[in-house]
Coordinates of C-alpha atoms in Angstrom, one line a residue:
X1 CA 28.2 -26.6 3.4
X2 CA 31.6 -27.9 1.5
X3 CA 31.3 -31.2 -0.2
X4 CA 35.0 -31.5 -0.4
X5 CA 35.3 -30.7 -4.0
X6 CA 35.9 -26.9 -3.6
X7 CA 32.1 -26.0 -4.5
X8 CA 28.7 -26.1 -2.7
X9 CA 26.9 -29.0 -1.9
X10 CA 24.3 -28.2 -3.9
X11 CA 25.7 -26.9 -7.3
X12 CA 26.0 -29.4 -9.7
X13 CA 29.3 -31.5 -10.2
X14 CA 30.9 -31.4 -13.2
X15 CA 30.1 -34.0 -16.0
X16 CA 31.9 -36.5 -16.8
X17 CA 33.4 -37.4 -20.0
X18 CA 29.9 -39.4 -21.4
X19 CA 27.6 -36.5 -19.9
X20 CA 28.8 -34.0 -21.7
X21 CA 25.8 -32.0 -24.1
X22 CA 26.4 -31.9 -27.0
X23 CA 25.6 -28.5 -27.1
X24 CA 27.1 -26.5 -23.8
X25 CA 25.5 -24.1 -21.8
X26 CA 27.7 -21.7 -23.8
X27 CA 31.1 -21.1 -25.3
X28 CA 33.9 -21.6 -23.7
X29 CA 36.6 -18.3 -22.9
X30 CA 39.8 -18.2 -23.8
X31 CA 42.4 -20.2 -22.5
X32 CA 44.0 -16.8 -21.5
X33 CA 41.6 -15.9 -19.6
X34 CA 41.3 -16.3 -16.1
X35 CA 39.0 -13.8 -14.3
X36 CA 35.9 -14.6 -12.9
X37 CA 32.6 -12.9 -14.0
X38 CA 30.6 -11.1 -10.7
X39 CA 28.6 -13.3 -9.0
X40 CA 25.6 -11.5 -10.0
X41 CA 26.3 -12.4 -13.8
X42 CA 25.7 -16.0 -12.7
X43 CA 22.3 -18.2 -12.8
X44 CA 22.3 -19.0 -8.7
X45 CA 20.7 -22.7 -10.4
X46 CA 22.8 -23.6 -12.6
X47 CA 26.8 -21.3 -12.0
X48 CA 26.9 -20.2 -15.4
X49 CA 27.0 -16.8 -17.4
X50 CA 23.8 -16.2 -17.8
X51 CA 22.0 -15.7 -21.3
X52 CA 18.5 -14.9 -20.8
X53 CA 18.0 -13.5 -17.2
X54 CA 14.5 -13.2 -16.1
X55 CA 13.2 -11.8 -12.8
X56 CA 10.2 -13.9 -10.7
X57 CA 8.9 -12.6 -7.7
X58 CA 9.7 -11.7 -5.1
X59 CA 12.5 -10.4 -7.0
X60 CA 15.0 -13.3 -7.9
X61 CA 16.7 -13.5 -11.2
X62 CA 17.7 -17.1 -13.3
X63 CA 18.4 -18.3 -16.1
X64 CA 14.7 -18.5 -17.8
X65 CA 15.4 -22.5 -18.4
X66 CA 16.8 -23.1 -15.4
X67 CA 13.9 -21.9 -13.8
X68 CA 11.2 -22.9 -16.1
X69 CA 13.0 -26.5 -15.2
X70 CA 12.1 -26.0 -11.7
X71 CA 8.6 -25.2 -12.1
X72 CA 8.3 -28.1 -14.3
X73 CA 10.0 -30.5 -11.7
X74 CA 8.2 -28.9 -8.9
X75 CA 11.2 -28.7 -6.9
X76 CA 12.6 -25.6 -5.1
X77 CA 16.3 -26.0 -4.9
X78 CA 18.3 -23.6 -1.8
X79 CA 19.0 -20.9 -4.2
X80 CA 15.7 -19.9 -4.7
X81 CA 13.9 -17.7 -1.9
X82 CA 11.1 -19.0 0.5
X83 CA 8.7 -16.9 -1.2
X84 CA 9.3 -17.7 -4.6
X85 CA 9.3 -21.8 -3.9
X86 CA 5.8 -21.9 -3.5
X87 CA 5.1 -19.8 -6.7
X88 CA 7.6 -22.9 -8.1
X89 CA 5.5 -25.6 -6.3
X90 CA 2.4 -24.9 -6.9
X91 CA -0.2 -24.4 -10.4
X92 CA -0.3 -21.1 -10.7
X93 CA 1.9 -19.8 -13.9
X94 CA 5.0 -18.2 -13.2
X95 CA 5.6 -14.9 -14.3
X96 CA 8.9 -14.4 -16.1
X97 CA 9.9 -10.9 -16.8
X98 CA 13.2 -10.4 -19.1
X99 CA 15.8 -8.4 -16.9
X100 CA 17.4 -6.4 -19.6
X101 CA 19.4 -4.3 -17.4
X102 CA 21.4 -7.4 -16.5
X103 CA 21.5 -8.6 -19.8
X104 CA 22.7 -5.7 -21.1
X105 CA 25.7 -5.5 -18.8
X106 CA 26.2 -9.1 -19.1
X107 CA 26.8 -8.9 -23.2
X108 CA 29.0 -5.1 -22.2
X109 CA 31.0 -7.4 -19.6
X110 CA 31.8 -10.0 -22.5
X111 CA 32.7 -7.5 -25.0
X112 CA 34.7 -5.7 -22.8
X113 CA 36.5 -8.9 -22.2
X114 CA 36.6 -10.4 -26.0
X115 CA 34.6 -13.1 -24.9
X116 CA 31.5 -14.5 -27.0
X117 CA 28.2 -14.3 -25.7
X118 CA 26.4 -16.5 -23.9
X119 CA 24.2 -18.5 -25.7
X120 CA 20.9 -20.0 -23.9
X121 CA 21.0 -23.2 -21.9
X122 CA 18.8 -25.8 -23.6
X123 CA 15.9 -27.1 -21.9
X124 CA 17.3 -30.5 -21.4
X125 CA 20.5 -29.5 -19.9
X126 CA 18.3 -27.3 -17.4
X127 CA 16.1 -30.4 -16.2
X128 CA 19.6 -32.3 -16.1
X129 CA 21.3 -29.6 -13.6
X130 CA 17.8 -29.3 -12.0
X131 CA 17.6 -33.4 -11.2
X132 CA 21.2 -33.0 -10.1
X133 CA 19.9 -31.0 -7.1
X134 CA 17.5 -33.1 -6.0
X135 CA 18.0 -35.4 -3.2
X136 CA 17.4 -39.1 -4.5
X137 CA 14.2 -39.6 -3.3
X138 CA 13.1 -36.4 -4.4
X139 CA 14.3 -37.7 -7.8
X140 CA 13.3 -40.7 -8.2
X141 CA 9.8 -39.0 -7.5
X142 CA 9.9 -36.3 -10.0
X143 CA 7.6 -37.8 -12.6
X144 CA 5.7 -37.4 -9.7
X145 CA 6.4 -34.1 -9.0
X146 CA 5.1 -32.9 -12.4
X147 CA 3.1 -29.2 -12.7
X148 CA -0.2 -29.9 -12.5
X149 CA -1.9 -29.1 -15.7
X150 CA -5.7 -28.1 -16.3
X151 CA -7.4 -30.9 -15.0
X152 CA -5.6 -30.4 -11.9
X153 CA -5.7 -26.8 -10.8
X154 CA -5.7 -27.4 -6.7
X155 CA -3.3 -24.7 -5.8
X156 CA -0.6 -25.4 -3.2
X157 CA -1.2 -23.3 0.3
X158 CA 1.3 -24.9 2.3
X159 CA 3.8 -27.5 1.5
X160 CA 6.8 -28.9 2.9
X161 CA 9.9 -28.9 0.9
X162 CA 13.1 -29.7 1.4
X163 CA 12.2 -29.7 5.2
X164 CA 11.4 -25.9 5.2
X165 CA 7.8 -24.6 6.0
X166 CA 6.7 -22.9 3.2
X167 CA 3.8 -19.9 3.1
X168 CA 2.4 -18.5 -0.1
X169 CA 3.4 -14.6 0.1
X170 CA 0.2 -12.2 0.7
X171 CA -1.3 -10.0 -2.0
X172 CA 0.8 -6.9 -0.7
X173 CA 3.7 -9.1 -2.0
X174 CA 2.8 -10.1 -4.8
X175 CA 1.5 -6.7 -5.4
X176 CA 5.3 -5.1 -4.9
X177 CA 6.8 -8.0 -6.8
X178 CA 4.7 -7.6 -10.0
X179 CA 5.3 -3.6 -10.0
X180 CA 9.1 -3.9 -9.7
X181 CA 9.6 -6.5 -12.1
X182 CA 7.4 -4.3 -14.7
X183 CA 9.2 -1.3 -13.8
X184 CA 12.1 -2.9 -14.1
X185 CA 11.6 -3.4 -17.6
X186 CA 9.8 0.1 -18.1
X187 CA 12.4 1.8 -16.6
X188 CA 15.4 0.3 -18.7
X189 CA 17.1 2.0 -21.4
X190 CA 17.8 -1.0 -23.4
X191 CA 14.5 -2.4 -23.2
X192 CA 12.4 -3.4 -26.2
X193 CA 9.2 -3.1 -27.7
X194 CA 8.9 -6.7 -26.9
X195 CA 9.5 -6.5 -23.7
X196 CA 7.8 -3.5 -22.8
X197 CA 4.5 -5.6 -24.2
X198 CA 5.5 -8.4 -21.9
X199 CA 5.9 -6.7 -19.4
X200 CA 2.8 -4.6 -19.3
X201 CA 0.6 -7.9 -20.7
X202 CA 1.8 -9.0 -17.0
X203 CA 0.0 -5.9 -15.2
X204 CA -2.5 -6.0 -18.2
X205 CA -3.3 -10.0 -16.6
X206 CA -3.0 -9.1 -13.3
X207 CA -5.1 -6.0 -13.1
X208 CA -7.9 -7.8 -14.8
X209 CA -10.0 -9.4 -12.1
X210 CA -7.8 -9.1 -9.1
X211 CA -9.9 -5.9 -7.1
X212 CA -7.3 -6.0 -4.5
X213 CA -4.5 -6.4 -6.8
X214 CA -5.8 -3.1 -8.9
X215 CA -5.5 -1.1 -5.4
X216 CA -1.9 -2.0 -4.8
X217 CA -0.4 -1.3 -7.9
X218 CA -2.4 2.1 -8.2
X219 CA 0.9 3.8 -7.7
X220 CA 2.7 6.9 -8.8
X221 CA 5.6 5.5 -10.2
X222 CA 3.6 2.9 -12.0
X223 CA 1.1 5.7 -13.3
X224 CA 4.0 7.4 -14.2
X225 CA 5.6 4.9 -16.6
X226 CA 2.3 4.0 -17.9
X227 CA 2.0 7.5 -19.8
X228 CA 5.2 7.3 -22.3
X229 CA 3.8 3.6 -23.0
X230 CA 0.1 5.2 -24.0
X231 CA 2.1 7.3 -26.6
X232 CA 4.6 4.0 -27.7
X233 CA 4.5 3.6 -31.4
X234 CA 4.1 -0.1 -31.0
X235 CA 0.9 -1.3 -31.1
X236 CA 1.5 -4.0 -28.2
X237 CA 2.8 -1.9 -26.1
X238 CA 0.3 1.3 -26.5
X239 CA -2.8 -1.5 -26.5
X240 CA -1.8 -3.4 -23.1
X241 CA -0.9 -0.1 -21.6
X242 CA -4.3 1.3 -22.6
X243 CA -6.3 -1.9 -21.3
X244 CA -4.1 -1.6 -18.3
X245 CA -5.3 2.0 -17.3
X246 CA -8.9 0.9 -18.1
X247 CA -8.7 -2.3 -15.6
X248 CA -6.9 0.0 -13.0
X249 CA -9.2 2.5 -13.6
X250 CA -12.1 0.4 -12.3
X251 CA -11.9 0.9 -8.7
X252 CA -13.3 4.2 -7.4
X253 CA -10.4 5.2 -5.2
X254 CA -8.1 4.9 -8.5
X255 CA -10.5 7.1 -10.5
X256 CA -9.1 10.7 -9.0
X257 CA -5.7 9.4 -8.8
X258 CA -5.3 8.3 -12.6
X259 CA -6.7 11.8 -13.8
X260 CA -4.2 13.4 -11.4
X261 CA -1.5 11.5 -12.4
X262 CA -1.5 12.9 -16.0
X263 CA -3.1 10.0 -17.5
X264 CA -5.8 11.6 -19.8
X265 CA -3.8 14.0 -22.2
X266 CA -1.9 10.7 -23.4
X267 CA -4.7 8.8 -23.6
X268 CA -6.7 12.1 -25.5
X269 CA -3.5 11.2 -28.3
X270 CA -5.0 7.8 -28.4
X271 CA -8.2 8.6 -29.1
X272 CA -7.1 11.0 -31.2
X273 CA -4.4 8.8 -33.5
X274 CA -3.9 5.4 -31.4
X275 CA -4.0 2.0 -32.8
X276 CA -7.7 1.0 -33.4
X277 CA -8.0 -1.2 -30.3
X278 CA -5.8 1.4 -28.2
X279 CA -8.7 3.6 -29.1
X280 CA -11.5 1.6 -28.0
X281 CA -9.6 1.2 -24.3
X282 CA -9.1 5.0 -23.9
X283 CA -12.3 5.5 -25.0
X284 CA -13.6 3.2 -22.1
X285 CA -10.9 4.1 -19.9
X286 CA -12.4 8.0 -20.8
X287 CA -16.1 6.7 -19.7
X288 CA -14.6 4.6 -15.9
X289 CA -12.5 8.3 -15.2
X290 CA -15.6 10.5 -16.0
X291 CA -18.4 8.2 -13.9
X292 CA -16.3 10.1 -11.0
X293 CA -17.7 13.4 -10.7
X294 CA -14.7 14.9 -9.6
X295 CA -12.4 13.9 -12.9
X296 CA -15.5 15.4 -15.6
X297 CA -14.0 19.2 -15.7
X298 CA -10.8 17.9 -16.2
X299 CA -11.8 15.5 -19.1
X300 CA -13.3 18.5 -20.4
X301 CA -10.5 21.1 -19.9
X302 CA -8.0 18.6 -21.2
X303 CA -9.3 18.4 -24.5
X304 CA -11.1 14.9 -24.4
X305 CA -14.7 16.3 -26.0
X306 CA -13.6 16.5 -29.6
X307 CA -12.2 13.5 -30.3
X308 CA -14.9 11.4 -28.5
X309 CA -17.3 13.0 -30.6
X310 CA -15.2 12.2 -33.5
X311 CA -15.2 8.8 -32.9
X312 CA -18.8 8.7 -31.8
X313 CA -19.7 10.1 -35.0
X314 CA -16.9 7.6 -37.2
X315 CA -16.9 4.6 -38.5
X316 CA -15.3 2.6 -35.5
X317 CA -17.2 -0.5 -34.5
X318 CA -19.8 -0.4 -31.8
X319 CA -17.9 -0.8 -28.9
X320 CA -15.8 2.0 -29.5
X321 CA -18.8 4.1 -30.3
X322 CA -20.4 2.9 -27.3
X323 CA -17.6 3.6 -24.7
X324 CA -17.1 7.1 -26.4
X325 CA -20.8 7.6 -26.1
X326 CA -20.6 6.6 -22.2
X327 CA -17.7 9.0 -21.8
X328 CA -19.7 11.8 -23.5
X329 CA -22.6 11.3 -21.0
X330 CA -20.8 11.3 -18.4
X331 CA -18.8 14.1 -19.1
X332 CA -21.7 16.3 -20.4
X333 CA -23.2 16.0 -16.2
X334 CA -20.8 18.9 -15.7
X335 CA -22.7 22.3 -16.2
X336 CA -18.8 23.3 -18.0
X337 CA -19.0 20.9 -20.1
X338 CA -21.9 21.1 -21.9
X339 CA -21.1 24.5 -23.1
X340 CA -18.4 22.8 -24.3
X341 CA -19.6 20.5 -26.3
X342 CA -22.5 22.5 -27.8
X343 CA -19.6 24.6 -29.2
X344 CA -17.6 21.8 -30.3
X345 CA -17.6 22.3 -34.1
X346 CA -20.2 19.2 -35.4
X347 CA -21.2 18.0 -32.0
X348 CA -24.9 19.0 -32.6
X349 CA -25.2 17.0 -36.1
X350 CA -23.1 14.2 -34.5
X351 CA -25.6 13.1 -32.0
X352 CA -28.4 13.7 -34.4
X353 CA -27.3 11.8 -36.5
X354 CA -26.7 8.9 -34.0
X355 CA -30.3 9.6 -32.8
X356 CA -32.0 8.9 -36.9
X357 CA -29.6 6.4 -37.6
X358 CA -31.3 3.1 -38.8
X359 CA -29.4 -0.4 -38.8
X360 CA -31.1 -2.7 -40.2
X361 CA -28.2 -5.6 -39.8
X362 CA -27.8 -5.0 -35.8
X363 CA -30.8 -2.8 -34.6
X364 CA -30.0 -3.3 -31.1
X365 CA -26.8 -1.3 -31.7
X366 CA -28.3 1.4 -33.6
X367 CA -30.7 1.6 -30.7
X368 CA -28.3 1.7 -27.8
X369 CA -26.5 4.5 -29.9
X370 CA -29.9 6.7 -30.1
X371 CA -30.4 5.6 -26.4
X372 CA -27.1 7.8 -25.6
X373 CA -27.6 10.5 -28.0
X374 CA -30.7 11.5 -26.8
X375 CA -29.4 11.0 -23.3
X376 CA -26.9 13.6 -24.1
X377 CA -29.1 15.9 -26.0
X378 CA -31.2 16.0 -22.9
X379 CA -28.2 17.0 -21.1
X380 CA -27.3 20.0 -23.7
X381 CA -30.9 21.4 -23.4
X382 CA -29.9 22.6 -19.9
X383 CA -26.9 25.3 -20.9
X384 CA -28.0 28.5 -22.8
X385 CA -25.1 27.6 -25.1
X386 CA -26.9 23.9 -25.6
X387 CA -30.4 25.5 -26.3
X388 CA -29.1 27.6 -28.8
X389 CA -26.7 25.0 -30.8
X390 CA -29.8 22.7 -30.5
X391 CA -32.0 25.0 -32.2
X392 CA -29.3 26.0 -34.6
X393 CA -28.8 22.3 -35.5
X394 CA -32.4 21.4 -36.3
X395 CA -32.6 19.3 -33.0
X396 CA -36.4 20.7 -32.7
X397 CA -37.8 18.8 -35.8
X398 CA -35.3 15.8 -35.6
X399 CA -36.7 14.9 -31.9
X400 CA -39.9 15.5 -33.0
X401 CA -39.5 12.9 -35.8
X402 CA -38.0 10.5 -33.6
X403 CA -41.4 10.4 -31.3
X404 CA -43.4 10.6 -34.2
X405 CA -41.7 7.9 -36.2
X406 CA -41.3 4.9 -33.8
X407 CA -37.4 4.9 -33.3
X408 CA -38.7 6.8 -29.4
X409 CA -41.6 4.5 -28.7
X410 CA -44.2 5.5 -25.9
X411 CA -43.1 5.0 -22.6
X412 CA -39.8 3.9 -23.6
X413 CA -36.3 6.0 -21.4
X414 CA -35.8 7.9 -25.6
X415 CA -39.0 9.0 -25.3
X416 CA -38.5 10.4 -21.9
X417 CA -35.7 11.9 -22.9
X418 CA -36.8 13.5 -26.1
X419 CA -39.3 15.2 -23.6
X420 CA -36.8 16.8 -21.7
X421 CA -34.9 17.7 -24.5
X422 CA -37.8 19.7 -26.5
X423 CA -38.6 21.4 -22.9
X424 CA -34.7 22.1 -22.4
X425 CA -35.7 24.0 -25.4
X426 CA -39.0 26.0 -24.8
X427 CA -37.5 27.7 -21.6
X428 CA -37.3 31.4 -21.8
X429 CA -37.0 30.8 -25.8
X430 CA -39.4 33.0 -27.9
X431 CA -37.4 31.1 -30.9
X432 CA -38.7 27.5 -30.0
X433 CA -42.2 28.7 -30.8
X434 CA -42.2 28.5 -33.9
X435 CA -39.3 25.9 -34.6
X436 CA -41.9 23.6 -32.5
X437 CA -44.9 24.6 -34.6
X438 CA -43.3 24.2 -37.7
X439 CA -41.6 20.6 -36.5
X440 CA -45.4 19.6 -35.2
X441 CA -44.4 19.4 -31.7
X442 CA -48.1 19.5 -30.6
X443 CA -48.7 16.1 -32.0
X444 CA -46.1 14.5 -30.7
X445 CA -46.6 15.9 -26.7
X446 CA -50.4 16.4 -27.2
X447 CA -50.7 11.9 -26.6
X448 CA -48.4 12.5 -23.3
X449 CA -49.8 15.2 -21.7
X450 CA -53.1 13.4 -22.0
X451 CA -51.7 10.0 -20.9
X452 CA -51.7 8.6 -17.1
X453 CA -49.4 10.8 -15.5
X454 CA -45.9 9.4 -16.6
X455 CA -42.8 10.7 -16.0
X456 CA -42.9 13.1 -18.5
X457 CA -46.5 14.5 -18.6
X458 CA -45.9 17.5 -16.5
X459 CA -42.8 18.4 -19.0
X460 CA -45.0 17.8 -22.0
X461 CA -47.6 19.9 -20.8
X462 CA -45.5 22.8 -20.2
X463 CA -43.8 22.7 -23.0
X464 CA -46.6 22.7 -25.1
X465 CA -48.2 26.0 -22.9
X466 CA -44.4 27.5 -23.8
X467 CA -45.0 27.0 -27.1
X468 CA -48.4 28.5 -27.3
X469 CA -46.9 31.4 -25.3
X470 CA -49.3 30.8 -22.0
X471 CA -47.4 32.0 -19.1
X472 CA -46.8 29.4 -16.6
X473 CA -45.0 30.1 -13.3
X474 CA -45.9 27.0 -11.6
X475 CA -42.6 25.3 -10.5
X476 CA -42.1 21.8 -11.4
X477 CA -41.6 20.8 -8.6
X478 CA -45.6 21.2 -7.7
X479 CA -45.6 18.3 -10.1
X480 CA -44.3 16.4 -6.9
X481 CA -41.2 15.2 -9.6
X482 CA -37.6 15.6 -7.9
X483 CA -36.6 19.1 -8.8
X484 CA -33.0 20.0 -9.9
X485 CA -31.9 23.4 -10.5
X486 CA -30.4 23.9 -14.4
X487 CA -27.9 26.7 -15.4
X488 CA -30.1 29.4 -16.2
X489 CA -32.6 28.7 -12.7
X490 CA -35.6 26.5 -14.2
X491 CA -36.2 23.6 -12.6
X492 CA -36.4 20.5 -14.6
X493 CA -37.0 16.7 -13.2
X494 CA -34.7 14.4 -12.2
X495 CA -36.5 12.2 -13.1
X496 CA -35.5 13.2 -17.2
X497 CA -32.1 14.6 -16.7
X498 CA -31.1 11.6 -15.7
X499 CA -33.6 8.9 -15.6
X500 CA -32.6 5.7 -15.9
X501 CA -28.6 6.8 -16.1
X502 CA -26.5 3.6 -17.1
X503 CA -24.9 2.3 -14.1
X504 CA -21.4 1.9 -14.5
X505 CA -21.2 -1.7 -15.3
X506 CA -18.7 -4.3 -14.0
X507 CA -18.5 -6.6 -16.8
X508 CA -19.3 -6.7 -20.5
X509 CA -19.0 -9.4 -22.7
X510 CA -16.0 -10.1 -24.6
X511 CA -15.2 -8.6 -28.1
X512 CA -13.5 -10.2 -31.1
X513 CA -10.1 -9.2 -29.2
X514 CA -10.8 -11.1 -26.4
X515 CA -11.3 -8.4 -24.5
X516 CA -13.9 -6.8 -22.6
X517 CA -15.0 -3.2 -21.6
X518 CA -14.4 -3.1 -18.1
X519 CA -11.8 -5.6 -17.8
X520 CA -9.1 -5.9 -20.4

């Protein structure tokens, strides 16, 4: 609607002589020049060149004060769409993503033109134009009308502004929003490191706790600018791209479609060379692909073994240990796998290693480390290739010594697992005779297969009739444990392979970076 002036009714009117700011919006063209710059180039708010476009869903671009001024003023002027007003209206944060396409051709259009560039509006010249808009009730209420802050947090679900119905878009939206604004940043040429951080912090935040949210923006095209950002020599853009694969990595239908995306050799680089806390998320985004049965041969045939057990075996802090413990696990399930690993240069001394190791200053680290490297040990002792690296490694006496010294108490999951690891061993082996008499095997099982008819009694006492060379055809399974077949046909329990297997856990508490395992 015309107000009779020659512009809309709702653009602001010009200022008069004692309005003027004393710094403008930005400098004026030449008198020469008389074209107008395309419509797009303009901040729908405000009318002017825009300086510092940013897009908010479901798609809009403003000038970043301009907008900000609305949020702040809580009021939704016609220019902005129906589903963006209640993101404007109610507490919720907006998210403001730089559109550096349209920057870019807004600075080429200028110099094209000889014009100077347009500098940013100031705050309080965006609340003035803002106020401007509002109808006079509206603004003598906009103290009022204030964003909520902490103590307030009732969020908006339907409101009433300006006479139109308003309905807070669904999760699909938002969903679609968020992906296009980030790849709209992704995808530029122009864009910087900064803004590529930005930008993925955004999918970073909102693939954090939001399940449904992780679903929707699961996509090809997103997967597929994620992986040049896993590889970015910035550190905030490689970190929030590798807690971003971790958090979308979390739900199960996700799992296959990450691996199959190409996600893992990029995040392999990580592991291998990435910024220290890049390298703890692909390490945990390594462990959330492999709980997926389906993803461990890739893992494997992709080249991930090596430099988990590198950073197993380093000096990263715990968590990273941890995660790249988890991964190793997990990946060591896969009968290819562990043949892998067992010939992995180092693996073997790796995990025993982690299975002595003593930490005085944080014991229950140390011991959740042994946890896993016996856990994986166990795992190794069902591959021909495993048996023999074990034995070549010295595994024999160093399990031994952990049951005999304490750090594999009686009863306790090491223990069992130390159990299935020495009868791993003794199958089919004339070698592991006398490794196990000479590591004293008989008096660490001997207390076992005497006690109460544990989990691992029936193992102990086997082993200990392999070692004495008694033939023993009974299967295992007579020992009523669940039977599972292993690679060369012996049965071994179920119960040891993979008793007690961590469940892949939904939360963990935060680390030092604010960040947790599961959710970045």
């Amino acid at each position: 609607m015309a107000t009779g002036t020659g512009r809309p009714w709702w653009a602001p009117p010009p200022y008069t002589a004692a309005e003027v700011p004393s710094t403008p919006p930005f400098p004026s063209p030449p008198s020469s020049f008389t074209a107008d710059p395309p419509e797009e180039f303009l901040c729908p708010i405000s009318g002017s060149l825009m300086a510092d476009p940013v897009v908010v869903p479901p798609g809009q671009t403003f000038e970043r004060a301009c907008i900000q001024a609305c949020a702040a003023l809580a009021f939704s002027p016609p220019a902005v769409a129906t589903d963006l007003a209640v993101s404007v209206s109610s507490s919720a944060p907006l998210v403001l993503i730089p559109n550096v396409a349209l920057r870019t051709a807004i600075l080429n259009w200028c110099d094209r033109l000889g014009l100077p560039h347009p500098a940013p509006l100031p705050p309080a010249t965006a609340h003035d134009i803002v106020r401007r808009l509002m109808p006079p009730q509206r603004e003598d209420q906009s103290a009022k009308l204030q964003r909520p802050q902490a103590a307030a947090s009732v969020r908006v679900r339907r409101q009433s502004v300006d006479g139109f119905v308003l309905q807070e878009p669904s999760s699909k939206q938002r969903g679609d929003a968020l992906e296009g604004e980030v790849m709209a940043v992704l995808g530029a040429e122009g864009a910087t490191p900064a803004e590529q951080a930005s930008a993925l912090a955004s999918l970073r935040q909102a693939t954090r706790e939001n399940k449904e949210g992780r679903r929707q923006l699961c996509t090809p095209r997103l997967l597929a600018a994620l992986r040049p950002m896993l590889l970015s020599a910035d550190a905030g853009v490689q970190v929030n791209a590798a807690a971003a694969v971790v958090n979308l990595s979390l739900e199960p239908e996700n799992k296959v479609r990450i691996v199959r995306s190409g996600a893992v050799p990029p995040l392999v680089d990580v592991l291998r060379g990435g910024h220290p806390e890049a390298r703890d998320h692909a390490a945990g985004a390594m462990y959330s692909l492999a709980v997926e049965d389906e993803n461990r041969a890739a893992i494997g045939v992709l080249g991930a073994i090596p430099p988990l057990l590198e950073l197993f075996a380093g000096a990263a802090g715990y968590r990273a240990r941890r995660e790249a413990g988890m991964a190793l696990y997990h990946v060591s399930l896969s009968g290819m796998n562990r043949s892998k690993i067992a010939r992995a240069p180092g693996a073997v001394r790796t995990l025993l290693a982690a299975a002595e190791a003593r930490d005085r200053s944080s014991e229950a680290d140390a011991a959740a480390l042994r946890r896993l490297a016996v856990m994986i040990l166990a795992n190794l002792a069902g591959c021909p290739d495993g048996r023999a690296a074990l034995m070549d490694g010295g595994a024999v006496a160093a399990v031994v010594r952990l049951m005999l010294n304490g750090s594999a108490a009686p009863g306790s999951a090491e223990e069992e697992y130390c159990i299935s690891t020495l009868y791993g061993m003794s199958r089919g082996s004339m070698r592991f005779r006398g490794l196990a008499r000479a590591a004293g095997v008989e008096a660490a099982l001997q207390p076992v297969a005497e006690g109460d008819g544990s989990v691992g009694r029936d193992m102990a006492r086997r082993t200990l009739r392999a070692m004495r060379g008694e033939d023993d055809d009974a299967p295992v399974t007579a020992t009523r444990l669940l039977g599972r077949q292993w690679d060369d046909g012996s049965v071994v329990s179920e119960g040891l392979v993979s008793i007690r297997r961590p469940p892949h856990r939904s939360t963990y508490a935060a680390g030092p970076s604010g960040s947790n395992t599961t959710q970045f």
